[in-house]
Amino acid sequence: MAVMRSVMYVPSNNEKMVGKSVELEADILTLDLEDSVPPAEKAKGRAKIKEYLDSSRSSMKSKYLYVRINNWETEMTNDDLEAIVYPGLDGVCLAKCGSAENVQRLDWKLEELEQRRGMPVGSVSIQLLIETAKGVINAHAAATASPRVNSLIFGAVDYTKDMRVTLTSEGQEQLYARFYTAVAARAAGCVAIDCPFVAFQDKEAFKVSTEEGHQMGYEGRMLIHPSQIVPSHEIYTPSADAIEWAEGVKKVFEEEGIAKGSAAVTYLGKMVDTPVYENAMQILNTMAEIKAAESA
Ligand code: COA
Ligand code: MG
């Protein structure tokens, strides 16, 4: 699984922020062409992204470069893709994904552009924003509509608008969709990425909300402000305690359990059986993936 602890958003038409973004150390840097860019500025945003691919992509400190594109209903998707699918682009995030057909159409268009531009077919990944009631209902079908789909983001801002409710920092109104999107992502073998947290100055509330989402199955977060990158990495990287626990489980299960003909043993007063062992191994694998990504 790809490491996607921080998915940092930057409005593509904002020259100052795009300039600063080269120095940001996120797992994914996303230049936005959708709702943070006003309609009259879309052409400028597309041009800035092409310029970024040509001149800044090779020196940027984030690991991957994605672009968020407008969904098909806007009739801007084709222009977005024509302008930005060039070598150096790692993925596109489809805003307001509503159905499997939305994803299939994107897959076909990406293949055409990859062929026309001499890029390996399949090299551009797809990330889906699940941020409407319809999108939530169809999340798993959309996630499995193309092998390019590697991650699902739950988009709380549009979701609350669609549900005609008020977005709060506590997020009670988002619980069902936030839980559901994480499950749909995991069922499709994708990474679940948590919603943006708009009260970006409230660092404590950000931490509480991010830890809550982590326990729902989210392995990264969509970020709107540079100050959210480091706290996200801290929360989504297994803690020293978690690693110690996982190593303890591994040792006890392998040496006291399996080696002696048992698949259930006791560790620190709790039962450890096969899924607990596998969960511990998953923590160790995640840590190994993060270390590999950080040293790449
Ligand atoms: N990308 C790059 N740089 C950013 C940034 C971002 N998303 N958000 C803030 N910065 C920079 C600012 O330009 C500022 O730089 P400076 O110190 O050189 O002046 C610095 O970080 C501190 O920013 P701050 O003053 O705290 O915030 P702001 O008022 O400039 O911006 C937002 C606040 C919310 C408008 C801004 O963070 C933003 O536009 N975020 C992204 C919005 C977005 O992409 N939305 C779509 C997805 S939901
Ligand atoms: Mg949105």
PDB file of C-alpha atoms in Angstrom, residues 23-144:
ATOM      1  CA  GLU A  23       9.285  23.060  -0.132  1.00  0.00           C
ATOM      2  CA  LEU A  24       6.416  21.225   1.595  1.00  0.00           C
ATOM      3  CA  GLU A  25       7.246  17.672   2.655  1.00  0.00           C
ATOM      4  CA  ALA A  26       3.943  15.872   2.206  1.00  0.00           C
ATOM      5  CA  ASP A  27       3.391  12.310   1.041  1.00  0.00           C
ATOM      6  CA  ILE A  28       1.174  13.674  -1.751  1.00  0.00           C
ATOM      7  CA  LEU A  29       1.041  17.257  -2.965  1.00  0.00           C
ATOM      8  CA  THR A  30      -2.210  18.033  -4.782  1.00  0.00           C
ATOM      9  CA  LEU A  31      -2.567  21.052  -7.018  1.00  0.00           C
ATOM     10  CA  ASP A  32      -6.261  21.879  -7.133  1.00  0.00           C
ATOM     11  CA  LEU A  33      -8.307  22.776 -10.199  1.00  0.00           C
ATOM     12  CA  GLU A  34     -11.675  22.362  -8.516  1.00  0.00           C
ATOM     13  CA  ASP A  35     -13.429  24.342  -5.804  1.00  0.00           C
ATOM     14  CA  SER A  36     -10.501  26.375  -4.475  1.00  0.00           C
ATOM     15  CA  VAL A  37     -10.083  27.884  -7.964  1.00  0.00           C
ATOM     16  CA  PRO A  38     -12.779  30.277  -9.242  1.00  0.00           C
ATOM     17  CA  PRO A  39     -14.235  29.553 -12.704  1.00  0.00           C
ATOM     18  CA  ALA A  40     -12.483  32.512 -14.317  1.00  0.00           C
ATOM     19  CA  GLU A  41      -9.111  31.259 -13.014  1.00  0.00           C
ATOM     20  CA  LYS A  42      -9.295  27.620 -14.196  1.00  0.00           C
ATOM     21  CA  ALA A  43      -7.261  28.296 -17.349  1.00  0.00           C
ATOM     22  CA  LYS A  44      -4.566  30.000 -15.308  1.00  0.00           C
ATOM     23  CA  GLY A  45      -4.516  27.071 -12.861  1.00  0.00           C
ATOM     24  CA  ARG A  46      -4.108  24.561 -15.705  1.00  0.00           C
ATOM     25  CA  ALA A  47      -1.208  26.575 -17.135  1.00  0.00           C
ATOM     26  CA  LYS A  48       0.459  26.839 -13.708  1.00  0.00           C
ATOM     27  CA  ILE A  49       0.252  23.055 -13.286  1.00  0.00           C
ATOM     28  CA  LYS A  50       1.903  22.419 -16.663  1.00  0.00           C
ATOM     29  CA  GLU A  51       4.622  24.890 -15.695  1.00  0.00           C
ATOM     30  CA  TYR A  52       5.020  23.110 -12.337  1.00  0.00           C
ATOM     31  CA  LEU A  53       5.377  19.729 -14.060  1.00  0.00           C
ATOM     32  CA  ASP A  54       8.066  21.145 -16.359  1.00  0.00           C
ATOM     33  CA  SER A  55      10.062  23.173 -13.857  1.00  0.00           C
ATOM     34  CA  SER A  56       9.290  22.262 -10.216  1.00  0.00           C
ATOM     35  CA  ARG A  57       8.186  18.616 -10.167  1.00  0.00           C
ATOM     36  CA  SER A  58      11.744  17.261 -10.135  1.00  0.00           C
ATOM     37  CA  SER A  59      12.807  19.404  -7.178  1.00  0.00           C
ATOM     38  CA  MET A  60       9.646  19.346  -5.044  1.00  0.00           C
ATOM     39  CA  LYS A  61      10.059  17.813  -1.588  1.00  0.00           C
ATOM     40  CA  SER A  62       6.746  15.960  -1.501  1.00  0.00           C
ATOM     41  CA  LYS A  63       6.836  12.417  -2.832  1.00  0.00           C
ATOM     42  CA  TYR A  64       3.963  12.406  -5.316  1.00  0.00           C
ATOM     43  CA  LEU A  65       2.178  15.025  -7.383  1.00  0.00           C
ATOM     44  CA  TYR A  66      -1.578  14.754  -7.896  1.00  0.00           C
ATOM     45  CA  VAL A  67      -4.064  17.169  -9.455  1.00  0.00           C
ATOM     46  CA  ARG A  68      -7.686  17.479  -8.344  1.00  0.00           C
ATOM     47  CA  ILE A  69      -9.938  17.757 -11.383  1.00  0.00           C
ATOM     48  CA  ASN A  70     -13.526  18.891 -11.861  1.00  0.00           C
ATOM     49  CA  ASN A  71     -16.126  16.135 -12.227  1.00  0.00           C
ATOM     50  CA  TRP A  72     -17.792  15.279 -15.544  1.00  0.00           C
ATOM     51  CA  GLU A  73     -21.017  17.233 -14.879  1.00  0.00           C
ATOM     52  CA  THR A  74     -19.049  20.485 -15.010  1.00  0.00           C
ATOM     53  CA  GLU A  75     -17.933  19.879 -18.618  1.00  0.00           C
ATOM     54  CA  MET A  76     -14.459  21.036 -17.532  1.00  0.00           C
ATOM     55  CA  THR A  77     -12.956  17.582 -16.962  1.00  0.00           C
ATOM     56  CA  ASN A  78     -11.717  17.096 -20.500  1.00  0.00           C
ATOM     57  CA  ASP A  79      -9.985  20.479 -20.578  1.00  0.00           C
ATOM     58  CA  ASP A  80      -8.450  19.785 -17.159  1.00  0.00           C
ATOM     59  CA  LEU A  81      -7.046  16.445 -18.285  1.00  0.00           C
ATOM     60  CA  GLU A  82      -5.791  17.654 -21.668  1.00  0.00           C
ATOM     61  CA  ALA A  83      -3.852  20.372 -19.856  1.00  0.00           C
ATOM     62  CA  ILE A  84      -2.256  18.355 -17.058  1.00  0.00           C
ATOM     63  CA  VAL A  85      -1.658  14.723 -18.065  1.00  0.00           C
ATOM     64  CA  TYR A  86       2.053  14.908 -18.827  1.00  0.00           C
ATOM     65  CA  PRO A  87       5.104  13.035 -17.539  1.00  0.00           C
ATOM     66  CA  GLY A  88       5.636  13.745 -13.844  1.00  0.00           C
ATOM     67  CA  LEU A  89       1.959  13.527 -12.952  1.00  0.00           C
ATOM     68  CA  ASP A  90       1.427  10.696 -10.463  1.00  0.00           C
ATOM     69  CA  GLY A  91      -2.322  10.839 -10.040  1.00  0.00           C
ATOM     70  CA  VAL A  92      -5.591  12.689 -10.414  1.00  0.00           C
ATOM     71  CA  CYS A  93      -8.229  13.117  -7.761  1.00  0.00           C
ATOM     72  CA  LEU A  94     -11.768  13.093  -9.150  1.00  0.00           C
ATOM     73  CA  ALA A  95     -13.913  15.539  -7.220  1.00  0.00           C
ATOM     74  CA  LYS A  96     -17.536  14.695  -6.319  1.00  0.00           C
ATOM     75  CA  CYS A  97     -17.281  11.143  -7.632  1.00  0.00           C
ATOM     76  CA  GLY A  98     -20.822   9.832  -7.998  1.00  0.00           C
ATOM     77  CA  SER A  99     -20.642   6.492  -9.783  1.00  0.00           C
ATOM     78  CA  ALA A 100     -18.559   3.731 -11.325  1.00  0.00           C
ATOM     79  CA  GLU A 101     -19.261   5.262 -14.767  1.00  0.00           C
ATOM     80  CA  ASN A 102     -17.538   8.499 -13.707  1.00  0.00           C
ATOM     81  CA  VAL A 103     -14.417   6.457 -12.986  1.00  0.00           C
ATOM     82  CA  GLN A 104     -14.549   4.322 -16.154  1.00  0.00           C
ATOM     83  CA  ARG A 105     -14.777   7.441 -18.290  1.00  0.00           C
ATOM     84  CA  LEU A 106     -11.770   8.908 -16.490  1.00  0.00           C
ATOM     85  CA  ASP A 107      -9.814   5.690 -16.928  1.00  0.00           C
ATOM     86  CA  TRP A 108     -10.431   5.713 -20.710  1.00  0.00           C
ATOM     87  CA  LYS A 109      -9.453   9.359 -21.068  1.00  0.00           C
ATOM     88  CA  LEU A 110      -6.265   8.826 -19.047  1.00  0.00           C
ATOM     89  CA  GLU A 111      -5.325   5.882 -21.240  1.00  0.00           C
ATOM     90  CA  GLU A 112      -5.801   7.947 -24.392  1.00  0.00           C
ATOM     91  CA  LEU A 113      -3.656  10.780 -23.045  1.00  0.00           C
ATOM     92  CA  GLU A 114      -0.958   8.447 -21.737  1.00  0.00           C
ATOM     93  CA  GLN A 115      -0.721   6.890 -25.211  1.00  0.00           C
ATOM     94  CA  ARG A 116      -0.665  10.236 -26.999  1.00  0.00           C
ATOM     95  CA  ARG A 117       2.000  11.627 -24.679  1.00  0.00           C
ATOM     96  CA  GLY A 118       4.332   8.656 -24.548  1.00  0.00           C
ATOM     97  CA  MET A 119       3.592   7.812 -20.918  1.00  0.00           C
ATOM     98  CA  PRO A 120       3.298   4.211 -19.681  1.00  0.00           C
ATOM     99  CA  VAL A 121      -0.386   3.210 -19.787  1.00  0.00           C
ATOM    100  CA  GLY A 122      -1.701   2.976 -16.241  1.00  0.00           C
ATOM    101  CA  SER A 123       0.967   5.243 -14.791  1.00  0.00           C
ATOM    102  CA  VAL A 124      -1.494   7.909 -13.625  1.00  0.00           C
ATOM    103  CA  SER A 125      -3.355   6.771 -10.502  1.00  0.00           C
ATOM    104  CA  ILE A 126      -6.913   7.704  -9.604  1.00  0.00           C
ATOM    105  CA  GLN A 127      -8.013   8.943  -6.205  1.00  0.00           C
ATOM    106  CA  LEU A 128     -11.714   9.502  -5.571  1.00  0.00           C
ATOM    107  CA  LEU A 129     -13.380  12.156  -3.490  1.00  0.00           C
ATOM    108  CA  ILE A 130     -16.454  10.647  -1.868  1.00  0.00           C
ATOM    109  CA  GLU A 131     -18.339  13.765  -0.883  1.00  0.00           C
ATOM    110  CA  THR A 132     -21.966  13.472  -1.908  1.00  0.00           C
ATOM    111  CA  ALA A 133     -24.779  11.239  -0.674  1.00  0.00           C
ATOM    112  CA  LYS A 134     -24.750   9.481  -4.050  1.00  0.00           C
ATOM    113  CA  GLY A 135     -20.976   9.150  -3.915  1.00  0.00           C
ATOM    114  CA  VAL A 136     -21.169   7.482  -0.502  1.00  0.00           C
ATOM    115  CA  ILE A 137     -23.805   5.002  -1.668  1.00  0.00           C
ATOM    116  CA  ASN A 138     -21.719   4.118  -4.778  1.00  0.00           C
ATOM    117  CA  ALA A 139     -18.278   4.332  -3.148  1.00  0.00           C
ATOM    118  CA  HIS A 140     -17.310   0.679  -3.424  1.00  0.00           C
ATOM    119  CA  ALA A 141     -18.545   0.326  -7.017  1.00  0.00           C
ATOM    120  CA  ALA A 142     -16.562   3.420  -7.972  1.00  0.00           C
ATOM    121  CA  ALA A 143     -13.453   2.234  -6.141  1.00  0.00           C
ATOM    122  CA  THR A 144     -13.481  -1.061  -8.047  1.00  0.00           C
TER     123      THR A 144
END
